PDB file of C-alpha atoms in Angstrom:
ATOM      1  CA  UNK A 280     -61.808  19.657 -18.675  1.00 36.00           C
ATOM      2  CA  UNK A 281     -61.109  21.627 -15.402  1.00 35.00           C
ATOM      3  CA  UNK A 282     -58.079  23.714 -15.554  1.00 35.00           C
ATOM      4  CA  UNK A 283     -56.400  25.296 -12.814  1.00 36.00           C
ATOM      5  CA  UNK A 284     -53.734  28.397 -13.500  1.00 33.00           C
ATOM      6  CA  UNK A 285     -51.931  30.628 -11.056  1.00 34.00           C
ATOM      7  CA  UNK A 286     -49.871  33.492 -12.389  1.00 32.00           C
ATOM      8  CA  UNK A 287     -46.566  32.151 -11.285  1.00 36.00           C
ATOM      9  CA  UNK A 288     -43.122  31.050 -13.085  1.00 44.00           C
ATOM     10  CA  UNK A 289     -43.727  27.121 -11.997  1.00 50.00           C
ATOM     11  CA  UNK A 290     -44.910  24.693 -14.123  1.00 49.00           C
ATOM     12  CA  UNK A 291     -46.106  22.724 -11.212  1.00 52.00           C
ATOM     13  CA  UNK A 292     -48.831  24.920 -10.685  1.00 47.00           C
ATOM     14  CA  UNK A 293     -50.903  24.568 -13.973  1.00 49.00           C
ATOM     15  CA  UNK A 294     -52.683  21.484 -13.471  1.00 46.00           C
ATOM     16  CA  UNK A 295     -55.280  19.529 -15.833  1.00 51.00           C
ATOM     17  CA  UNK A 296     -57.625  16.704 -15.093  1.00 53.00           C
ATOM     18  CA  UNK A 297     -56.180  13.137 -15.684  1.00 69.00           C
ATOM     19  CA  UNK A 298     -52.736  13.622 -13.980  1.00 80.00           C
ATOM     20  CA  UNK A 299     -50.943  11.205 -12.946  1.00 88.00           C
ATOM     21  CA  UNK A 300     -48.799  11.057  -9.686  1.00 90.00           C
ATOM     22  CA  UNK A 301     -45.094  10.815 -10.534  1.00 91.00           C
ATOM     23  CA  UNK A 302     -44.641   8.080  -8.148  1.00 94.00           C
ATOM     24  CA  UNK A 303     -47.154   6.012 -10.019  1.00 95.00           C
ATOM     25  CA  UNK A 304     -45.853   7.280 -13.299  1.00 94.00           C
ATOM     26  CA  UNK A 305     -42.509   6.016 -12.554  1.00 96.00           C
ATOM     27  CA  UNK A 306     -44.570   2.718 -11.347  1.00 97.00           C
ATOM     28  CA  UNK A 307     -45.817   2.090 -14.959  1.00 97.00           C
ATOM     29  CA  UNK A 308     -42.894   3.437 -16.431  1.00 97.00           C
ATOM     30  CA  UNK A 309     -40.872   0.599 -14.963  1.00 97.00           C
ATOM     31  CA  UNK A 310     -43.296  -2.077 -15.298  1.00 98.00           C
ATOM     32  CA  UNK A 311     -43.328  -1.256 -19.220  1.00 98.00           C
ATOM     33  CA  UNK A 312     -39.510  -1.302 -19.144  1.00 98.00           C
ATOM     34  CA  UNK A 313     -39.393  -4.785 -17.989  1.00 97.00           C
ATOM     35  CA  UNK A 314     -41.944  -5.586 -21.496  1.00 97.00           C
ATOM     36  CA  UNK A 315     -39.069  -4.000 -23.517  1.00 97.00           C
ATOM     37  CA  UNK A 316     -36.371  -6.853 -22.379  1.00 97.00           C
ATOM     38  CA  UNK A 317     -39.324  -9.561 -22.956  1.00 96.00           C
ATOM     39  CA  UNK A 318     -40.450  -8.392 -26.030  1.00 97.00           C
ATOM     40  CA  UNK A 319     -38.179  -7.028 -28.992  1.00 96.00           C
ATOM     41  CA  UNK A 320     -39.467  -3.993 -31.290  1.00 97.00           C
ATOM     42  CA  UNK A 321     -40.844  -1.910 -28.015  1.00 98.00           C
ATOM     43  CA  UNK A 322     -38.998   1.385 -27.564  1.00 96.00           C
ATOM     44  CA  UNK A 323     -39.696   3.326 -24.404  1.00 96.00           C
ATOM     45  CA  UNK A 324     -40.849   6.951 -25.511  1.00 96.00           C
ATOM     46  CA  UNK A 325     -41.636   9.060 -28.604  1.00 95.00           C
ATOM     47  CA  UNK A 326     -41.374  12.956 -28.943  1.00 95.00           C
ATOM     48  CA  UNK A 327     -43.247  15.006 -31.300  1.00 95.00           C
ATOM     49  CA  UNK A 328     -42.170  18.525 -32.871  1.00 94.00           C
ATOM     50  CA  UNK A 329     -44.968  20.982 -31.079  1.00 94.00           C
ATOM     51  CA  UNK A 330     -44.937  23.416 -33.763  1.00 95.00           C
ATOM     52  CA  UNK A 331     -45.930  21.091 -36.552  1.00 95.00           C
ATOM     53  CA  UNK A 332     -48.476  19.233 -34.553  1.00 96.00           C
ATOM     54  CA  UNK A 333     -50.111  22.495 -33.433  1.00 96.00           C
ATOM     55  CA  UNK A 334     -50.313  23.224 -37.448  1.00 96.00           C
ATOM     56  CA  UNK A 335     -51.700  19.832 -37.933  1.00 97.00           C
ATOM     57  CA  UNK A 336     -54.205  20.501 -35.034  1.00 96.00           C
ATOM     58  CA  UNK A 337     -55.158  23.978 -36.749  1.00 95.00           C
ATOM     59  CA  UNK A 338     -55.438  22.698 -40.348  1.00 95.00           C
ATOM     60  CA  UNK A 339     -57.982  19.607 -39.481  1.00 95.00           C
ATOM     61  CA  UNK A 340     -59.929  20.583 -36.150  1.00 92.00           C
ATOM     62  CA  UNK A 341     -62.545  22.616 -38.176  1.00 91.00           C
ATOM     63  CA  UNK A 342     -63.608  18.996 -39.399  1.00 92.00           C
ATOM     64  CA  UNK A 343     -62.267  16.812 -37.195  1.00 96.00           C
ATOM     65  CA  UNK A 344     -63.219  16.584 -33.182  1.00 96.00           C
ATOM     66  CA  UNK A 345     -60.577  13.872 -32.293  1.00 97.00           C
ATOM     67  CA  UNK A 346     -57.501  12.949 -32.454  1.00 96.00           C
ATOM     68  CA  UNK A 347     -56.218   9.040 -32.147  1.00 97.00           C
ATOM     69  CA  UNK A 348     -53.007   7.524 -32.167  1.00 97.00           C
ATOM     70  CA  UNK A 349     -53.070   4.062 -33.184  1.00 98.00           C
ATOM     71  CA  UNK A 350     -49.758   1.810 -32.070  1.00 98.00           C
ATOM     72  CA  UNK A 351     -48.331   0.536 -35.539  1.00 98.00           C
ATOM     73  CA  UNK A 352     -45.458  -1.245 -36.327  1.00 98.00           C
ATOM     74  CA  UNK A 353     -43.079  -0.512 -39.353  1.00 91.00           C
ATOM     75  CA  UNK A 354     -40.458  -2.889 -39.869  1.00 88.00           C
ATOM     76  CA  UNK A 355     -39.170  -4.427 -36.844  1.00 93.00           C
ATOM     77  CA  UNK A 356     -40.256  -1.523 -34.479  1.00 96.00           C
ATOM     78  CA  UNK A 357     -43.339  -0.250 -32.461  1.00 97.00           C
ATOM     79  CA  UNK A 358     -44.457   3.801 -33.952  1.00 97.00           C
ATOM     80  CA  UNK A 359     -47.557   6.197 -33.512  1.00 96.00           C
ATOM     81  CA  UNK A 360     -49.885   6.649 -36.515  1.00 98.00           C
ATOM     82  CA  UNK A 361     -51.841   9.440 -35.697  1.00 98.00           C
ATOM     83  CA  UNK A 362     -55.583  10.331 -37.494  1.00 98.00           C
ATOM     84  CA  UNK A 363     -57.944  13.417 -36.842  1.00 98.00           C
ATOM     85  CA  UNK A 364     -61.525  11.629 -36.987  1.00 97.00           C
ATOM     86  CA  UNK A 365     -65.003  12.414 -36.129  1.00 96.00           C
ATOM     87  CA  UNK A 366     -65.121   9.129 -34.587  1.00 94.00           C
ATOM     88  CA  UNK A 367     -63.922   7.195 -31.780  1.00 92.00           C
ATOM     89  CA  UNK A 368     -63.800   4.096 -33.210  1.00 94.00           C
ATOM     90  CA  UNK A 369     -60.750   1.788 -34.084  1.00 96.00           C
ATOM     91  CA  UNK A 370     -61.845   1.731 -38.182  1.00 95.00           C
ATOM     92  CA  UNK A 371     -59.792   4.243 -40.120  1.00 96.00           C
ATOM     93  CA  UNK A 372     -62.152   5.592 -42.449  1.00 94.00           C
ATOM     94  CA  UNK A 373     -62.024   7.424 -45.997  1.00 92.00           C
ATOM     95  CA  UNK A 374     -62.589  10.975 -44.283  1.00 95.00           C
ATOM     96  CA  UNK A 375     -59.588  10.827 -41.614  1.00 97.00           C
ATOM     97  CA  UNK A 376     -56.170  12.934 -42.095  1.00 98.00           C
ATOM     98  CA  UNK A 377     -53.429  10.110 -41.648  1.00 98.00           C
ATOM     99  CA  UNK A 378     -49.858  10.411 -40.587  1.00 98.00           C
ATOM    100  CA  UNK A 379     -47.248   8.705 -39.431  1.00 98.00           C
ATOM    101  CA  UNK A 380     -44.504   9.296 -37.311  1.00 97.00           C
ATOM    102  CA  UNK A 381     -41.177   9.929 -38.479  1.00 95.00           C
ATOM    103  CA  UNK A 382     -38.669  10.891 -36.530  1.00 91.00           C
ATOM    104  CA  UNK A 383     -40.103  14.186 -34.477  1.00 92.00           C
ATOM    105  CA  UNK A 384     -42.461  14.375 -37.599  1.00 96.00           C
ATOM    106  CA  UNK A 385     -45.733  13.724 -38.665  1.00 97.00           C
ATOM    107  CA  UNK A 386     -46.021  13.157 -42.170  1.00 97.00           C
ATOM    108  CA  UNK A 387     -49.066  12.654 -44.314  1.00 98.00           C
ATOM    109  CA  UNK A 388     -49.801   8.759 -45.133  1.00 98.00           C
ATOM    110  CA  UNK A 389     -52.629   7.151 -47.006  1.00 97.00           C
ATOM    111  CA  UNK A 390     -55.399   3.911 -46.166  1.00 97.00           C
ATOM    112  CA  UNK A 391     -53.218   1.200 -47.644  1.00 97.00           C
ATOM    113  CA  UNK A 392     -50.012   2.242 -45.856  1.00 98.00           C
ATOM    114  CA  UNK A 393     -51.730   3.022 -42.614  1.00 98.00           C
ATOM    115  CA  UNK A 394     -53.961  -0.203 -41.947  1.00 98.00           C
ATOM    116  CA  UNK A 395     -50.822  -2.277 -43.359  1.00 98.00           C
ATOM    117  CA  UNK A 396     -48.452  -0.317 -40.134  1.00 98.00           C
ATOM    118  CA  UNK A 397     -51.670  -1.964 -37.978  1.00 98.00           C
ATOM    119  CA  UNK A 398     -51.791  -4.719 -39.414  1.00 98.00           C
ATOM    120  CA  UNK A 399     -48.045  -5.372 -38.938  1.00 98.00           C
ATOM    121  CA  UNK A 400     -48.367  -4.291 -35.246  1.00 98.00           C
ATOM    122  CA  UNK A 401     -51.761  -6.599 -34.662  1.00 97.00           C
ATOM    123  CA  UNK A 402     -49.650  -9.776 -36.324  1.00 97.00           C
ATOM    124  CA  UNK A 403     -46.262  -8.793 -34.574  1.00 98.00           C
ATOM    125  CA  UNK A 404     -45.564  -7.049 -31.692  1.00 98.00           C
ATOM    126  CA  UNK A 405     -49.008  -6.850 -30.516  1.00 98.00           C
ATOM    127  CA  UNK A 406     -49.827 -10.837 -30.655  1.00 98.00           C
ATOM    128  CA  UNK A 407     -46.371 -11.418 -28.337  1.00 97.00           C
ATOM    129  CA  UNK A 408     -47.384  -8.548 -25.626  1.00 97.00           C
ATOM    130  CA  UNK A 409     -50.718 -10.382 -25.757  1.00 98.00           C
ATOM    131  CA  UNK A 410     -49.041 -13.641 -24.746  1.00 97.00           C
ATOM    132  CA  UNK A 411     -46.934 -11.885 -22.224  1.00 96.00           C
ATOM    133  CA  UNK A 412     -49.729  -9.669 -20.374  1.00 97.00           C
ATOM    134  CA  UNK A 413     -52.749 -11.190 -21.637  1.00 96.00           C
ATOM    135  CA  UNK A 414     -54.597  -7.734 -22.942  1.00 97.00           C
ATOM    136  CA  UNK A 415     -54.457  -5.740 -25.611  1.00 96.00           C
ATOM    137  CA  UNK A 416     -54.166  -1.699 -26.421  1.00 97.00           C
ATOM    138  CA  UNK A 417     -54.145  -0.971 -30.026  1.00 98.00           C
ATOM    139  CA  UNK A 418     -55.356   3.108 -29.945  1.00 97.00           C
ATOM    140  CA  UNK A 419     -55.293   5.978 -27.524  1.00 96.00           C
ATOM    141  CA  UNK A 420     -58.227   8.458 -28.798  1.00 95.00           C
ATOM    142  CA  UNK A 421     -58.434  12.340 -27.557  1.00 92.00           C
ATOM    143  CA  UNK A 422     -60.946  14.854 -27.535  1.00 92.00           C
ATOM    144  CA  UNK A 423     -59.130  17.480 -29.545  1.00 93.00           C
ATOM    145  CA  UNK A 424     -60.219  20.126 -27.534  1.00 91.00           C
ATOM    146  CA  UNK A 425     -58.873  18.684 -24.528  1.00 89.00           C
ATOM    147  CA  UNK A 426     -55.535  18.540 -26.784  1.00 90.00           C
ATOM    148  CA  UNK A 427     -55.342  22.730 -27.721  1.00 92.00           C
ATOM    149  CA  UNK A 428     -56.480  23.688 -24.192  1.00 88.00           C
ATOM    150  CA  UNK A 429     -53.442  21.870 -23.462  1.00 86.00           C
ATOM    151  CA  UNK A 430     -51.078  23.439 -25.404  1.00 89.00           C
ATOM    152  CA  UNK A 431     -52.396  26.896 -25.325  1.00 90.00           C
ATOM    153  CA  UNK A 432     -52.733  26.894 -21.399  1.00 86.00           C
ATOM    154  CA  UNK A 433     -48.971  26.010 -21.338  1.00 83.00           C
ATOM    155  CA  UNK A 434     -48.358  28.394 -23.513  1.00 86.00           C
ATOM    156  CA  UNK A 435     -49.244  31.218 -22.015  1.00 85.00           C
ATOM    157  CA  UNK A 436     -46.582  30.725 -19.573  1.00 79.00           C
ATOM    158  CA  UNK A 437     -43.539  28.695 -21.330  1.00 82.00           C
ATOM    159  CA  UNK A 438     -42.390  28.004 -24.515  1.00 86.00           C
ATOM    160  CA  UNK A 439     -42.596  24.765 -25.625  1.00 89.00           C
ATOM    161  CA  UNK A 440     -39.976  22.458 -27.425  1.00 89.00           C
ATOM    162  CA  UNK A 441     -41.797  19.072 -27.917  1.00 92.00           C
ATOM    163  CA  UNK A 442     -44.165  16.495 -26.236  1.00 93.00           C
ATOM    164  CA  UNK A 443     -42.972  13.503 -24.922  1.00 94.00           C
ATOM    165  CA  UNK A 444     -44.665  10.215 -24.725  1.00 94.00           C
ATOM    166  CA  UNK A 445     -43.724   7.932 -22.028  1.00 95.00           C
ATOM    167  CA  UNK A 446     -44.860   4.386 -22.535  1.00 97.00           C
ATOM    168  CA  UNK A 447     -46.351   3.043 -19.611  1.00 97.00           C
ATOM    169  CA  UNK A 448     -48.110  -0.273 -18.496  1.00 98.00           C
ATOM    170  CA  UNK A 449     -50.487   0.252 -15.656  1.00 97.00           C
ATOM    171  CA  UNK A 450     -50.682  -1.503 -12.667  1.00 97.00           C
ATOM    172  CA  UNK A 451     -53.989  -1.722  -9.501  1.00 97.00           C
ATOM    173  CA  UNK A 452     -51.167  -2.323  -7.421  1.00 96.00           C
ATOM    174  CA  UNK A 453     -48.429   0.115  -6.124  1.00 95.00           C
ATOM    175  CA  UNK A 454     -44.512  -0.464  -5.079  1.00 92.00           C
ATOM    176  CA  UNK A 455     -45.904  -0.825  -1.509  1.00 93.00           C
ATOM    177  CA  UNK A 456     -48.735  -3.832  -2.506  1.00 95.00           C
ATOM    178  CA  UNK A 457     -51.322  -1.356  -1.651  1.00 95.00           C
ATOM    179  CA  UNK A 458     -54.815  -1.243  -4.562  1.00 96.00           C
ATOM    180  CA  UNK A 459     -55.248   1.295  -6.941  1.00 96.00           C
ATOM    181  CA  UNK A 460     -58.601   1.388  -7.608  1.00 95.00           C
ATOM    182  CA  UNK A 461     -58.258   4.050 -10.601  1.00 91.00           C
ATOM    183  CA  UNK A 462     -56.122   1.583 -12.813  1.00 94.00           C
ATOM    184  CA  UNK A 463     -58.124  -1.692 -11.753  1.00 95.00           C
ATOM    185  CA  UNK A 464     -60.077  -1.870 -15.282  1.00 94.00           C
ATOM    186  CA  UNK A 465     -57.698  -0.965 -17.366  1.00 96.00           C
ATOM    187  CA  UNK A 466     -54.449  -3.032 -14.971  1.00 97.00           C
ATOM    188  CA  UNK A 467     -51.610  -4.380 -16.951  1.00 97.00           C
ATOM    189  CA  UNK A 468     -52.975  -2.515 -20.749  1.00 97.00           C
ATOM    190  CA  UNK A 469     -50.264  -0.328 -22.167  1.00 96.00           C
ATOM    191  CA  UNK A 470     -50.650   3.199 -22.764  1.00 96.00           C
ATOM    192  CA  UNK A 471     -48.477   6.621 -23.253  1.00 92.00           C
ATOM    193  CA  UNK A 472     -48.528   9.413 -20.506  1.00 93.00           C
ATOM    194  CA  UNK A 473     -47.761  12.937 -22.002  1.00 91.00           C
ATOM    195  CA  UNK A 474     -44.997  15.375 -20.778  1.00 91.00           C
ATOM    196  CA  UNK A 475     -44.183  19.209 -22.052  1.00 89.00           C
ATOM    197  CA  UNK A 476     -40.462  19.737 -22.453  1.00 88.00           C
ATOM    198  CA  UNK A 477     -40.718  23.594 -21.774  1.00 83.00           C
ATOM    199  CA  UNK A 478     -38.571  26.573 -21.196  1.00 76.00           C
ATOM    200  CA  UNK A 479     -39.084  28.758 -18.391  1.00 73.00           C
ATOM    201  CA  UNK A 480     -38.035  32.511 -18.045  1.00 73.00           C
ATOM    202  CA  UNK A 481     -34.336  31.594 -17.443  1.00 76.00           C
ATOM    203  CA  UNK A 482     -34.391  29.361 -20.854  1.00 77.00           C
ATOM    204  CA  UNK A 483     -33.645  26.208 -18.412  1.00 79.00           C
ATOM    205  CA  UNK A 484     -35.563  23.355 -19.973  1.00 80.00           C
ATOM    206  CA  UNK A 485     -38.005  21.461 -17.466  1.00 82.00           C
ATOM    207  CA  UNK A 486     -40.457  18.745 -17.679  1.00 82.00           C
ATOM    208  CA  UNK A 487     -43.992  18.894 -16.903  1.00 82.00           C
ATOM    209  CA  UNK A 488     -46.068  16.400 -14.928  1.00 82.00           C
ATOM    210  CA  UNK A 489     -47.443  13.621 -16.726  1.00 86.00           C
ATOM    211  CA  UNK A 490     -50.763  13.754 -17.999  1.00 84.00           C
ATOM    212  CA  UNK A 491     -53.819  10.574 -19.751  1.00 81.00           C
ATOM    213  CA  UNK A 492     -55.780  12.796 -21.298  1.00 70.00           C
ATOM    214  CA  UNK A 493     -56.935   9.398 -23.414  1.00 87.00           C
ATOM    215  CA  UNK A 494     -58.948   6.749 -23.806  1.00 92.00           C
ATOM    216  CA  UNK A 495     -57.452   3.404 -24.238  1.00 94.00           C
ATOM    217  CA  UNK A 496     -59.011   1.066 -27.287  1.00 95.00           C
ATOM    218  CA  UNK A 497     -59.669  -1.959 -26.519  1.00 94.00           C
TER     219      UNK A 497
END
């Protein structure tokens, strides 16, 4: 991944490959928010404390090389399981490091628990956005490299509070009618674009561009 720095206090000038434009962002954004009235059980973000995830990055990346969060559903509501895998497929095997969300917080699940939160999502919410848009997304995978250069190349400028997910549904069509030929093979799928909730020098909190650093399954 190309990463470009400048030694300055903005966090508009540290830019990563796979960023997306705000005015698209705030395309999908509200294209997703019209799902949430359709569809009951879809929220419209998730945040994530940094400090344990980067301690869950350190303690499995020596064995692991990515990291996927699979859409689940426990009880009546959409959530993020996440696994560190050596694989990219959808199969959660014996060898991955589970977790679910809980609140801000990851915490350690096991096999049964985890494929039951997909199986609840494939049977419930997922079945009526597949009626609605007619696609599927059931996993976002990362290369967990791509993940730490991340975080450590924001880091070395700001201090992080927490990563926020925006749920998005893309679109190969912008506000004006115009094509998007970046978003025409994976138009309508829903996905998550990732922001830093940082604080610069004067401890004001600010939010960075949104990044998809992933790869959509199916």
């Amino acid at each position: 991944m190309e990463t470009k720095v400048k030694r300055t206090h903005s966090i508009e000038s540290i830019s990563f490959y796979k960023k997306i434009k705000p005015e698209e962002e705030e395309l999908f954004v509200l294209k997703y928010k019209a799902l949430t009235k359709v569809i009951p059980g879809l929220v419209e973000d998730f945040s994530i404390d940094i400090n344990l995830f980067k301690y869950l990055i350190a303690k499995n990346s020596q064995n692991a090389n990515f990291c996927k969060f699979y859409l689940i559903q426990e009880h009546d509501a959409i959530n993020f399981g996440m696994t560190f895998s050596n694989t990219k497929t959808f199969e959660v095997e014996k060898e991955d490091k589970l977790y679910v969300l809980n609140s801000k917080l990851f915490v350690e699940s096991n096999l049964n628990d985890f494929n039951k939160f997909i199986n609840n999502f494939n049977s419930g919410i997922n079945s009526r956005l597949i009626q609605n848009i007619n696609c599927e997304t059931k996993m976002v995978y990362y290369d967990l490299e791509i993940v730490k250069n991340y975080i450590d190349t924001l880091e070395l400028h700001f201090k992080i509070d927490n990563l926020k997910f925006n749920f998005i549904q893309y679109s190969d069509i912008d506000s004006n009618g115009n094509h998007l030929p970046n978003y025409e093979k994976i138009n309508n799928k829903i996905s998550f674009s990732v922001h830093a909730n940082v604080k610069d020098i004067y401890n004001n909190t600010i939010v960075s561009i949104g990044y998809d650093f992933g790869t959509i399954y199916p």
